[in-house]
XYZ file of C-alpha atoms in Angstrom:
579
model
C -2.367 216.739 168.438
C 1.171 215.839 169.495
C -0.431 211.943 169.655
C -1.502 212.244 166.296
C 1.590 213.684 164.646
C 3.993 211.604 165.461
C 1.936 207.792 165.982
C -0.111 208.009 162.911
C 2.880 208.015 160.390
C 4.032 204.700 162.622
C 0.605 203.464 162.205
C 0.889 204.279 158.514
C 3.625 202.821 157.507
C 3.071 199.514 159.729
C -0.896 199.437 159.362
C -0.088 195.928 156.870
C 1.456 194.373 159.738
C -1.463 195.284 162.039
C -4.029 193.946 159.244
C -2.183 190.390 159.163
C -3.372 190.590 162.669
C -6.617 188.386 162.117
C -8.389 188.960 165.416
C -6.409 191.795 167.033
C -8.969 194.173 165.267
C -12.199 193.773 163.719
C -12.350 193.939 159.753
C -14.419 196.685 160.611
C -11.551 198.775 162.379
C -9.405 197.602 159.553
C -10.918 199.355 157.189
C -10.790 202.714 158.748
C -7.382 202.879 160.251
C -6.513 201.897 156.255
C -7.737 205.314 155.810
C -5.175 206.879 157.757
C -3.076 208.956 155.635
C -0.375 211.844 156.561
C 3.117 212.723 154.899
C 5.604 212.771 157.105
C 7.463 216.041 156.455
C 11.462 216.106 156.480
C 13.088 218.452 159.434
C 15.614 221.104 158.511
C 19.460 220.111 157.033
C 20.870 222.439 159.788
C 19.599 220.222 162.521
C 20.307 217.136 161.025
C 24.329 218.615 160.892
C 23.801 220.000 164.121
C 22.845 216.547 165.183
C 25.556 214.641 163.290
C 28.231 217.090 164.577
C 27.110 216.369 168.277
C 27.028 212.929 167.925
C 30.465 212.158 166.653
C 32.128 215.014 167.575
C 33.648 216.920 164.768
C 32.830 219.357 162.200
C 30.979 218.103 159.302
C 33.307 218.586 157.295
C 35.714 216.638 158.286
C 33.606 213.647 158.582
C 32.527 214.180 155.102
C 33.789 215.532 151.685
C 30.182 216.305 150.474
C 27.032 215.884 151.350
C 23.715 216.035 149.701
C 21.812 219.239 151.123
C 18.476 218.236 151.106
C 17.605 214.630 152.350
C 17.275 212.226 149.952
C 14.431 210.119 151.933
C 12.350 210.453 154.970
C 10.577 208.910 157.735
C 8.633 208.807 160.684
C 11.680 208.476 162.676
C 14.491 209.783 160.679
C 15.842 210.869 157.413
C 18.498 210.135 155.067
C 21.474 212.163 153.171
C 23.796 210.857 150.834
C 27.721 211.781 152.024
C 30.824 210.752 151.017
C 33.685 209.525 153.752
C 36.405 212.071 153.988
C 38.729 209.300 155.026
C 38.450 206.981 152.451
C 36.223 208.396 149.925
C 33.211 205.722 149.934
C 29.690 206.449 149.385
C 27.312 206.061 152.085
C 24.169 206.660 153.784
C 23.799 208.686 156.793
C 20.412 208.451 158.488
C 19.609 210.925 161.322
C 17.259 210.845 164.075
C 14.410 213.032 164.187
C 14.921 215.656 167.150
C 12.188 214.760 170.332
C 10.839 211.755 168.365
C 11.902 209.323 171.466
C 9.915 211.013 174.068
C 7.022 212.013 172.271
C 6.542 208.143 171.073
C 6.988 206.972 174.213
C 3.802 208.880 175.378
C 2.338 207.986 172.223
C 2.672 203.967 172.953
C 1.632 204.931 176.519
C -1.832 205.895 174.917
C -1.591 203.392 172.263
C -1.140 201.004 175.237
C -4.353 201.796 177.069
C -6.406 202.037 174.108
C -5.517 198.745 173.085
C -6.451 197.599 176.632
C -9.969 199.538 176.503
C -10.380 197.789 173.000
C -10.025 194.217 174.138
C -12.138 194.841 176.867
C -15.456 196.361 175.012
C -14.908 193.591 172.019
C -14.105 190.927 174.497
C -10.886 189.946 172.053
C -8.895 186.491 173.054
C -5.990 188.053 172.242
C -4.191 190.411 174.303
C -3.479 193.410 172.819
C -1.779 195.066 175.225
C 1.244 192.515 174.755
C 0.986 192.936 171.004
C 1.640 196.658 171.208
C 4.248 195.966 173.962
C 6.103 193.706 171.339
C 5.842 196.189 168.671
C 6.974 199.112 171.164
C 10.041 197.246 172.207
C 11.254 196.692 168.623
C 10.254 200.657 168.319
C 12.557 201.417 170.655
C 15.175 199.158 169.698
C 15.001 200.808 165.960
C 15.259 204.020 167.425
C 18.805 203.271 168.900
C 20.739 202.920 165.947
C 23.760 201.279 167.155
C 21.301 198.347 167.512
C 20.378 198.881 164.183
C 23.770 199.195 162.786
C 24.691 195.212 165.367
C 21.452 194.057 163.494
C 22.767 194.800 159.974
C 26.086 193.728 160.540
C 24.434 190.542 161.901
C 22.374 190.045 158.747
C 25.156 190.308 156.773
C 26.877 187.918 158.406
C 24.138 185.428 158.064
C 22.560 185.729 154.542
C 25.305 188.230 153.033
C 26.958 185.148 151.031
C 23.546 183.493 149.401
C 23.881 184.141 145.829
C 22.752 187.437 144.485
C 21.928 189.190 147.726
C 23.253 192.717 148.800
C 23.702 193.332 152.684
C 24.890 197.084 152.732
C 28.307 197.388 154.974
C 27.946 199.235 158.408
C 30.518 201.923 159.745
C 30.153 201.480 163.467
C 32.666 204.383 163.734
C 31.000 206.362 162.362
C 27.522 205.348 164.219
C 25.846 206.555 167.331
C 22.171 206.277 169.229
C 20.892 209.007 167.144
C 22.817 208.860 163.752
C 23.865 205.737 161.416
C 26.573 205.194 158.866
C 26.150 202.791 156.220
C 26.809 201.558 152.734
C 25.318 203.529 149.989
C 23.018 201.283 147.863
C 21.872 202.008 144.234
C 18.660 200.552 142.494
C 14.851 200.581 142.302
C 12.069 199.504 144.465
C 11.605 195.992 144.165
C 7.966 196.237 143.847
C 8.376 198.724 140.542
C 10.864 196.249 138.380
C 9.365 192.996 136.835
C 11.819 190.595 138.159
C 10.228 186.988 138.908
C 14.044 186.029 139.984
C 14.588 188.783 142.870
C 11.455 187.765 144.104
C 12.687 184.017 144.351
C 16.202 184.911 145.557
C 14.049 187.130 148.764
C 12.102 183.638 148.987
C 15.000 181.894 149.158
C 16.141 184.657 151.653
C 13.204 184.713 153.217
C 13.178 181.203 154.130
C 16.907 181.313 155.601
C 15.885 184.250 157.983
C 12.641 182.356 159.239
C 13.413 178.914 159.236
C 16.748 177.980 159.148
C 18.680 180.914 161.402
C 15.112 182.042 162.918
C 16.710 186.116 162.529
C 14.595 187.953 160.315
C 14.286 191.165 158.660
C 10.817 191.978 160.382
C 9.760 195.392 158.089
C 10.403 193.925 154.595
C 8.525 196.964 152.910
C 9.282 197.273 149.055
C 11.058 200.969 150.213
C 13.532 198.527 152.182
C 13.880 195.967 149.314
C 15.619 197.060 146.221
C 16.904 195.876 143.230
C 20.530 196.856 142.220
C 21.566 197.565 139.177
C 24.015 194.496 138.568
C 21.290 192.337 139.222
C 21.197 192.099 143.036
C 18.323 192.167 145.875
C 19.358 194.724 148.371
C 17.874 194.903 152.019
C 18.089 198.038 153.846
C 17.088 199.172 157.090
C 17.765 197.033 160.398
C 15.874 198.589 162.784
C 12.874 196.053 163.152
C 14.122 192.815 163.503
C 12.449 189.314 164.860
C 13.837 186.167 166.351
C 11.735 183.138 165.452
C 12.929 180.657 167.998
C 13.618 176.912 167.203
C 10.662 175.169 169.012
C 8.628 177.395 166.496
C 9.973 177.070 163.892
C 10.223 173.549 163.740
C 5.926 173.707 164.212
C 5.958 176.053 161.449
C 7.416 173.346 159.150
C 5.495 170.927 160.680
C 2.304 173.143 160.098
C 3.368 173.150 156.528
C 3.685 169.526 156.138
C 0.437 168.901 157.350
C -1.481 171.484 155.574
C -0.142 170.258 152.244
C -0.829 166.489 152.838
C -4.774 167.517 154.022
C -3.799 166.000 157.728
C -6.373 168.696 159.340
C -5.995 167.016 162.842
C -2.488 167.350 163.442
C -2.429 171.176 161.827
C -5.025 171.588 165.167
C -2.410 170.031 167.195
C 0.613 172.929 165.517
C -1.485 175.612 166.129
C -1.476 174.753 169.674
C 2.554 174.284 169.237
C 2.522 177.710 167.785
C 0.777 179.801 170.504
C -2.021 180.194 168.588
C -4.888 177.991 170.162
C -4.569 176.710 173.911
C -3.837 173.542 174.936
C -7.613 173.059 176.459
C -9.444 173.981 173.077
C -11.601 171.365 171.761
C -9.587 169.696 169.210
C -12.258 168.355 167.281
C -13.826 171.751 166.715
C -10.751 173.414 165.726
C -9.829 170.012 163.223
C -13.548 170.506 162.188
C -12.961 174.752 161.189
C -9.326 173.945 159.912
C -10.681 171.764 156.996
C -13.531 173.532 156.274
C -11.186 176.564 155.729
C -7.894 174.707 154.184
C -9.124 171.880 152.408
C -10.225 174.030 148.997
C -7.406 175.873 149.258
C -5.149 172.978 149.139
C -7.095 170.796 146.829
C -4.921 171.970 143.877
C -1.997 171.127 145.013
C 1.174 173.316 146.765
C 2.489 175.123 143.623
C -1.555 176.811 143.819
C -2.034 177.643 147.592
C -2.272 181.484 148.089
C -0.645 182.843 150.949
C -2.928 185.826 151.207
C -6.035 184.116 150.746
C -4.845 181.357 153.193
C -4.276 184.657 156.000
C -8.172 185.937 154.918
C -10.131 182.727 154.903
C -8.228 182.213 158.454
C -8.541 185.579 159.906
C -12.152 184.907 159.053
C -11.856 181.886 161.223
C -9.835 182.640 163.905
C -11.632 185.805 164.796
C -15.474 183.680 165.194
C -13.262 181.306 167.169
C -11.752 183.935 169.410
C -8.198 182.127 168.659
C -5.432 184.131 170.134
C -2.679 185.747 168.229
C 0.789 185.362 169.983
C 2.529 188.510 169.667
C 5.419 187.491 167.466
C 3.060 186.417 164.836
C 2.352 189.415 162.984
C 5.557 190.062 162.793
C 6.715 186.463 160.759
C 3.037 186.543 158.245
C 3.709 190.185 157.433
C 7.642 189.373 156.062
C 5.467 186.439 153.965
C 2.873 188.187 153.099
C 4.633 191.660 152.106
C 7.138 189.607 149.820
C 4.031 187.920 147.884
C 2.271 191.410 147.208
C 5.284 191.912 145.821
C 5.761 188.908 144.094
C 1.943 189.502 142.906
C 3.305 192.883 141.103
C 5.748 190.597 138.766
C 3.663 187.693 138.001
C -0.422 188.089 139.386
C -0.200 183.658 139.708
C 2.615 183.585 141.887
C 2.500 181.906 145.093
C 4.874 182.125 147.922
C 4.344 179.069 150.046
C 4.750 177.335 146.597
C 8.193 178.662 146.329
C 9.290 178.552 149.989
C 7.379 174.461 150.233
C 10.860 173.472 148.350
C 13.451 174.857 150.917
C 10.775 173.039 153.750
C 10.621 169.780 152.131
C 14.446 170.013 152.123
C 14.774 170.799 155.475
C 12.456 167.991 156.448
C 14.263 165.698 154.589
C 17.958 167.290 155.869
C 17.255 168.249 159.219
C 18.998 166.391 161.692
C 17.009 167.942 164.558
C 15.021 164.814 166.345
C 11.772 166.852 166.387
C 11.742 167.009 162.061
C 13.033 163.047 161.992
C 10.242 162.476 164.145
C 7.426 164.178 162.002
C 9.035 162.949 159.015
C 8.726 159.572 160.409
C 5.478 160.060 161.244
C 4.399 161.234 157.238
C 6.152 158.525 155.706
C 4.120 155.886 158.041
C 0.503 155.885 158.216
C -0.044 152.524 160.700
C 3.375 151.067 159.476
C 2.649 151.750 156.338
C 5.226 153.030 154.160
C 4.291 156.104 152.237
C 6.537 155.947 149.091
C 4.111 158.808 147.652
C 4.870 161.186 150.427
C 8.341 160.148 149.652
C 8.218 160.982 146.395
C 6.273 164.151 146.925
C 8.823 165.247 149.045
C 11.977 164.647 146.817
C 10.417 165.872 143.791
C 9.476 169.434 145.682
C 13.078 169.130 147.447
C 14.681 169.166 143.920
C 12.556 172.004 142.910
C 14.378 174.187 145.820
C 17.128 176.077 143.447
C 18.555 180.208 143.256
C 21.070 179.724 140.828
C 19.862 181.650 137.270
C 20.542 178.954 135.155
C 18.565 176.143 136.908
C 15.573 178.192 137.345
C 14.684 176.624 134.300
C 12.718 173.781 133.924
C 14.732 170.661 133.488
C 13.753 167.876 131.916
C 17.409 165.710 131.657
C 16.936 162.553 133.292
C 20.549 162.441 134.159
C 20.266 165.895 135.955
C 17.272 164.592 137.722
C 19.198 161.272 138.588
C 22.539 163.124 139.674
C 20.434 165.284 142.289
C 18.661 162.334 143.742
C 22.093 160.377 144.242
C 23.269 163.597 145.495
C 20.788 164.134 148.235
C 20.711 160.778 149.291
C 24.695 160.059 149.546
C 25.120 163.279 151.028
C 25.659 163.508 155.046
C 22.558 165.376 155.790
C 20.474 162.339 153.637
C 21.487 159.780 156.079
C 18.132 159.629 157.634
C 16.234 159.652 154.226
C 18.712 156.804 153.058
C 18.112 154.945 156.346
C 14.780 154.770 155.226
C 15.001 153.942 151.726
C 17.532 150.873 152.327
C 15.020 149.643 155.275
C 12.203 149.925 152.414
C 14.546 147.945 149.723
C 15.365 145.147 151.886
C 11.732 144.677 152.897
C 10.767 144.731 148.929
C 13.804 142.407 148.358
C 12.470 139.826 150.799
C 8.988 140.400 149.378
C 10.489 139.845 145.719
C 12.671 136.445 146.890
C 9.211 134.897 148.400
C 6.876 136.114 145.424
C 9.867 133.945 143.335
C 9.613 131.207 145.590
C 5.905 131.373 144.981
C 5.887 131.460 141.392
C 8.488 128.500 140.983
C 5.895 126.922 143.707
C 3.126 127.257 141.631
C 4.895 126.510 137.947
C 6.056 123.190 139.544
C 2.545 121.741 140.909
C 0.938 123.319 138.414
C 0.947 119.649 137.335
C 0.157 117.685 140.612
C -3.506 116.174 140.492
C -5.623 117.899 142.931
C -3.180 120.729 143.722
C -4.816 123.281 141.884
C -7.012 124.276 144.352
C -4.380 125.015 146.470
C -2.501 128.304 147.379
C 0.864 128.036 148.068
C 1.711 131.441 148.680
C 3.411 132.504 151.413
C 3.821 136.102 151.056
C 1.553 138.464 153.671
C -0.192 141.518 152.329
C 2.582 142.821 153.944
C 4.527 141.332 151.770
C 2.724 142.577 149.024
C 2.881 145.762 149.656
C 6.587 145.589 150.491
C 7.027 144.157 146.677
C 4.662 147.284 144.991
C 6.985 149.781 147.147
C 9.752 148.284 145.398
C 8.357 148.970 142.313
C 8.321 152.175 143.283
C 11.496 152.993 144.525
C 12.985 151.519 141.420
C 11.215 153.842 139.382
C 12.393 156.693 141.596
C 15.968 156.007 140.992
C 15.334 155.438 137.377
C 15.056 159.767 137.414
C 10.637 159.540 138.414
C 10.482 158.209 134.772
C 7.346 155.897 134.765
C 5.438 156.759 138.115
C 2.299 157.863 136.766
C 2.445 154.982 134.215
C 3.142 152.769 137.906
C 0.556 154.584 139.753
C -1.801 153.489 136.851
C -0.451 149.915 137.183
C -0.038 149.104 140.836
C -2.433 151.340 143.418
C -1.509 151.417 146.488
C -5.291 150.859 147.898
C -6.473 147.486 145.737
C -5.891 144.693 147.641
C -4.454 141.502 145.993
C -7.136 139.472 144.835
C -4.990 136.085 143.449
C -1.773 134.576 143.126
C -1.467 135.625 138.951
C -1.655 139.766 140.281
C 1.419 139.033 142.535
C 3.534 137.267 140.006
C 2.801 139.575 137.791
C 4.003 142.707 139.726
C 7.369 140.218 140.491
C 7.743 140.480 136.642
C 7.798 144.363 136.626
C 10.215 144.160 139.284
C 12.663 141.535 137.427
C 11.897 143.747 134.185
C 12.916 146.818 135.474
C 16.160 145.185 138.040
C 17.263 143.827 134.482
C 16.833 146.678 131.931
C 19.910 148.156 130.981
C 18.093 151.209 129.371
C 17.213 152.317 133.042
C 20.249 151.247 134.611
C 22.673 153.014 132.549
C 21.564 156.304 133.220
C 22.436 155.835 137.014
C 25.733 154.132 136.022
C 26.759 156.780 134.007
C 26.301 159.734 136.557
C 28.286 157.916 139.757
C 31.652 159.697 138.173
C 30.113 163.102 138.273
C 29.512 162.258 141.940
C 31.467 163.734 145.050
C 34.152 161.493 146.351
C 32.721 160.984 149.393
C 29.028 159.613 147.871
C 31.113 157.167 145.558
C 32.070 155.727 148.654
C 29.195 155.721 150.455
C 27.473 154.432 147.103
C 29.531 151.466 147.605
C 28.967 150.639 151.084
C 25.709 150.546 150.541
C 25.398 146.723 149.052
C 26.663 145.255 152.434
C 24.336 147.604 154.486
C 21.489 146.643 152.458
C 22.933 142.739 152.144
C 23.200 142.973 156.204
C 19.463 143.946 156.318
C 17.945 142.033 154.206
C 20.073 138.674 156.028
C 18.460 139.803 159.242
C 14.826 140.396 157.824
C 15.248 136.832 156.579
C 16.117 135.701 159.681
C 13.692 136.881 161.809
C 11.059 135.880 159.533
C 12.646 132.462 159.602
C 12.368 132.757 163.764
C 9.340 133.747 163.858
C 7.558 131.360 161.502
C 9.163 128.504 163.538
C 7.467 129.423 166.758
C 4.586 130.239 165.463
């Protein structure tokens, strides 16, 4: 009975995390440890003193002016009372250990433990369990010492404490010891029970800071830890389970991302072996072969649409035929995802998570200086040498999607907004790579644009030569060509994304030229839209608004692009004279 009494409340309140498991336990088992259900009854007020009075050694009441008398919350591990600081008179929480809870978990994982062995044995699971229960006992133990709860919080604070609009209570390490924690007191409901769309995007937002950018994350992101203030404010309480995400995978996470929104099935099977999840032996073709049959739906309308939870069951479906293995920090990262979109689902039943967190990763793709995200983004925005300008575009339009701030959660349809953030991103620093990029793309479109000229004037002057009409003069490449419809493109994409669709319709990417008239005439909707004032003086008009800095680097950018399109020339010259 002692097992029972004190694991199944753990099991209880974590069984979510255990579910996101995919192949640690059959569906089967899912559904009756779901079952489990037992309150977890509060232990007397004259303990918890008696505790509190040992651990910091002095009287109560001179620790505290007041204190609640009854608990205010509890848990498997502890419970709560509201105080007030004798000393300077703030509110707080105190949260005390329940007496014997160490010792009788630690025999209680010790069983766990062997279970968990004896299960992957008779089911023959690829995972191994026994290091999945080892992972969650170490961050068991570490949330039962709460001076590593009370580092963790003050850590968290330090980190994501100054993003707009979310609450990081204060810690009193003075007043903090193994068995009893000080902290501030926080008022405000559940997340889960207030119709706020916004909280939920500022905890995305959050959300994708902890996991992706600083890779420390609030690893038991229950609605009971998640409230909503009541100034307006998202609120995360208790420290005691935390996760470190390191950098190798987070960078595959993004990359996973990346691939699974642009359908690229074969290098998701080559992430998943980045991520721990397949081995490096697996038959890649099989694995390609099971990831499309299970993504490719799911993706088909588009990123804003992808569910994260049906994304977890279709691939828990998957992964547990396959006998895929489940590194033991997993659970841990899809549970903080999955936990904030049930919540998210409470506010607004068509809300998708990866939809709002794909923003903050195109970003970081775009932004990351790391040579592992240049590379993959060099390797989506060239298919063969091939430049993508639709990834491209893809990318920037989700990138400028990626905001907290109240008032620009609304839809905006300005052109000059639209225009100001592109210039922004691309003048900034952390756009140097993305503007690389663009002015290699422009001076390859330029040259393009100068020969399909030289072309036209070819043609318009032996247009009236006797038996010249035959004859193509043209000395543009399909390279060439293409090089002249990307311009196109790009021009449009500085012109605020006004007329893409209408360019799309226009000039496709997959016809091939067919005759000399089709490439003069897409030299015309080049000259046409270089010489229209109407789309220029948007642009114009915004440079003042700019930064200092990107007016400067918007004018260096002439002779950089001046430099490489003399050089392009150049070698083109070269190389056509010894060939």
């Amino acid at each position: 009975m002692k097992f029972w009494n004190s694991i199944v409340p753990l099991i209880q309140e974590r069984v979510s995390s255990l579910s996101t498991g995919m192949d640690l336990i059959p569906p089967s088992y899912l559904d009756e440890l779901s079952l489990l259900q037992d309150r977890i009854f509060p232990f007397s007020t004259e303990v918890a003193i008696n505790t509190i009075e040992q651990e910091l050694g002095l009287p109560i009441e001179e620790l505290f002016s007041e204190i609640s008398p009854e608990p205010v919350a509890a848990a498997s591990l502890g419970q709560v009372y509201q105080a007030r600081l004798r000393r300077t008179g703030q509110v707080v929480a105190v949260k005390v250990q329940r007496p014997g809870v160490q010792a009788a978990i630690s025999l209680d994982i010790l069983i766990l433990r062997f279970l968990a062995g004896l299960l992957r044995r008779t089911r023959k699971l690829n995972t191994d369990l026994q290091a999945v229960v080892d992972e969650w006992a170490s961050s068991l133990f570490r949330e039962m010492d709460y001076r590593t709860e009370a580092n963790n919080g003050l850590k968290f604070r330090q980190l994501y404490g100054g993003i707009p609009d979310v609450l990081v209570p204060e810690m009193y390490l003075d007043y903090t010891t193994r068995r009893v924690l000080v902290m501030e007191w926080v008022e405000g409901q559940k997340l889960s029970e207030v119709n706020d769309l916004y909280m939920v995007e500022v905890g995305t937002y959050c959300s994708f800071n902890q996991l992706l950018e600083y890779g420390f994350y609030h690893a038991d992101p229950h609605p009971g830890n998640l409230l909503r203030t009541y100034d307006g404010k998202l609120a995360y309480l208790d420290f005691g389970m935390m996760g470190e995400f390191k950098q190798e995978l987070r960078n595959g996470f993004i990359e996973a991302c990346l691939h699974l929104v642009n359908r690229d099935f074969g290098a998701l099977a080559k992430d998943f072996v980045t991520l721990g999840l397949i081995p490096p032996t697996a038959d890649k073709e099989a694995v390609t072969k099971a990831l499309t049959g299970v993504f490719q739906n799911a993706v088909a309308k588009g990123v804003r649409n992808i569910s994260f939870g049906d994304l977890l069951g279709d691939l828990g479906t998957t992964m547990y035929k396959f006998k895929f293995r489940i590194p033991s920090y997993f659970s841990l990262v899809i549970r903080s995802l999955a936990v904030l979109e049930g919540v998210a689902i409470g506010a607004n039943p068509d809300y998708k998570v990866l939809g709002s967190t794909y923003p903050w990763i195109a970003r970081k793709v775009l932004t990351d200086s790391s040579p592992e995200l240049k590379s993959s983004l060099q390797a989506l925005l060239y298919e063969e040498g091939i430049f993508k300008i639709d990834r491209l575009e893809s990318l920037l339009s989700e990138a400028l999607r990626a905001r907290t701030e109240r008032a620009l959660l609304r839809k905006q349809e300005d052109e000059r907004v639209v225009i100001k953030q592109i210039l922004s991103f691309m003048l900034a620093e952390k756009g140097a790579f993305v503007r690389d990029i663009l002015l290699q793309e422009f001076a390859k479109g330029l040259d393009a644009l100068g020969l399909a000229t030289l072309d036209s004037i070819t043609a318009v002057a032996t247009a009236s030569i006797p038996f010249t009409s035959t004859f193509s003069f043209s000395t543009m490449t399909n390279e060439d060509k293409i090089n002249l419809r990307t311009l196109h493109r790009l021009l449009l994409l500085l012109s605020g994304f006004q007329g893409i669709e209408n360019s799309k319709a226009v000039i496709k990417e997959d016809i091939p030229y067919k005759n000399q008239q089709m490439t003069s005439e897409e030299a015309s909707l080049v000259f046409n839209q270089l010489a229209s004032i109407q789309d220029i003086l948007p642009i114009l008009s915004v440079i003042p608004e700019l930064p200092p800095e990107s007016q400067q680097q918007l004018l260096n950018l002439p002779a950089d692009l001046t430099g490489r399109l003399i050089s392009r020339a150049a070698a083109r010259t070269i190389r056509r004279i010894i060939l």
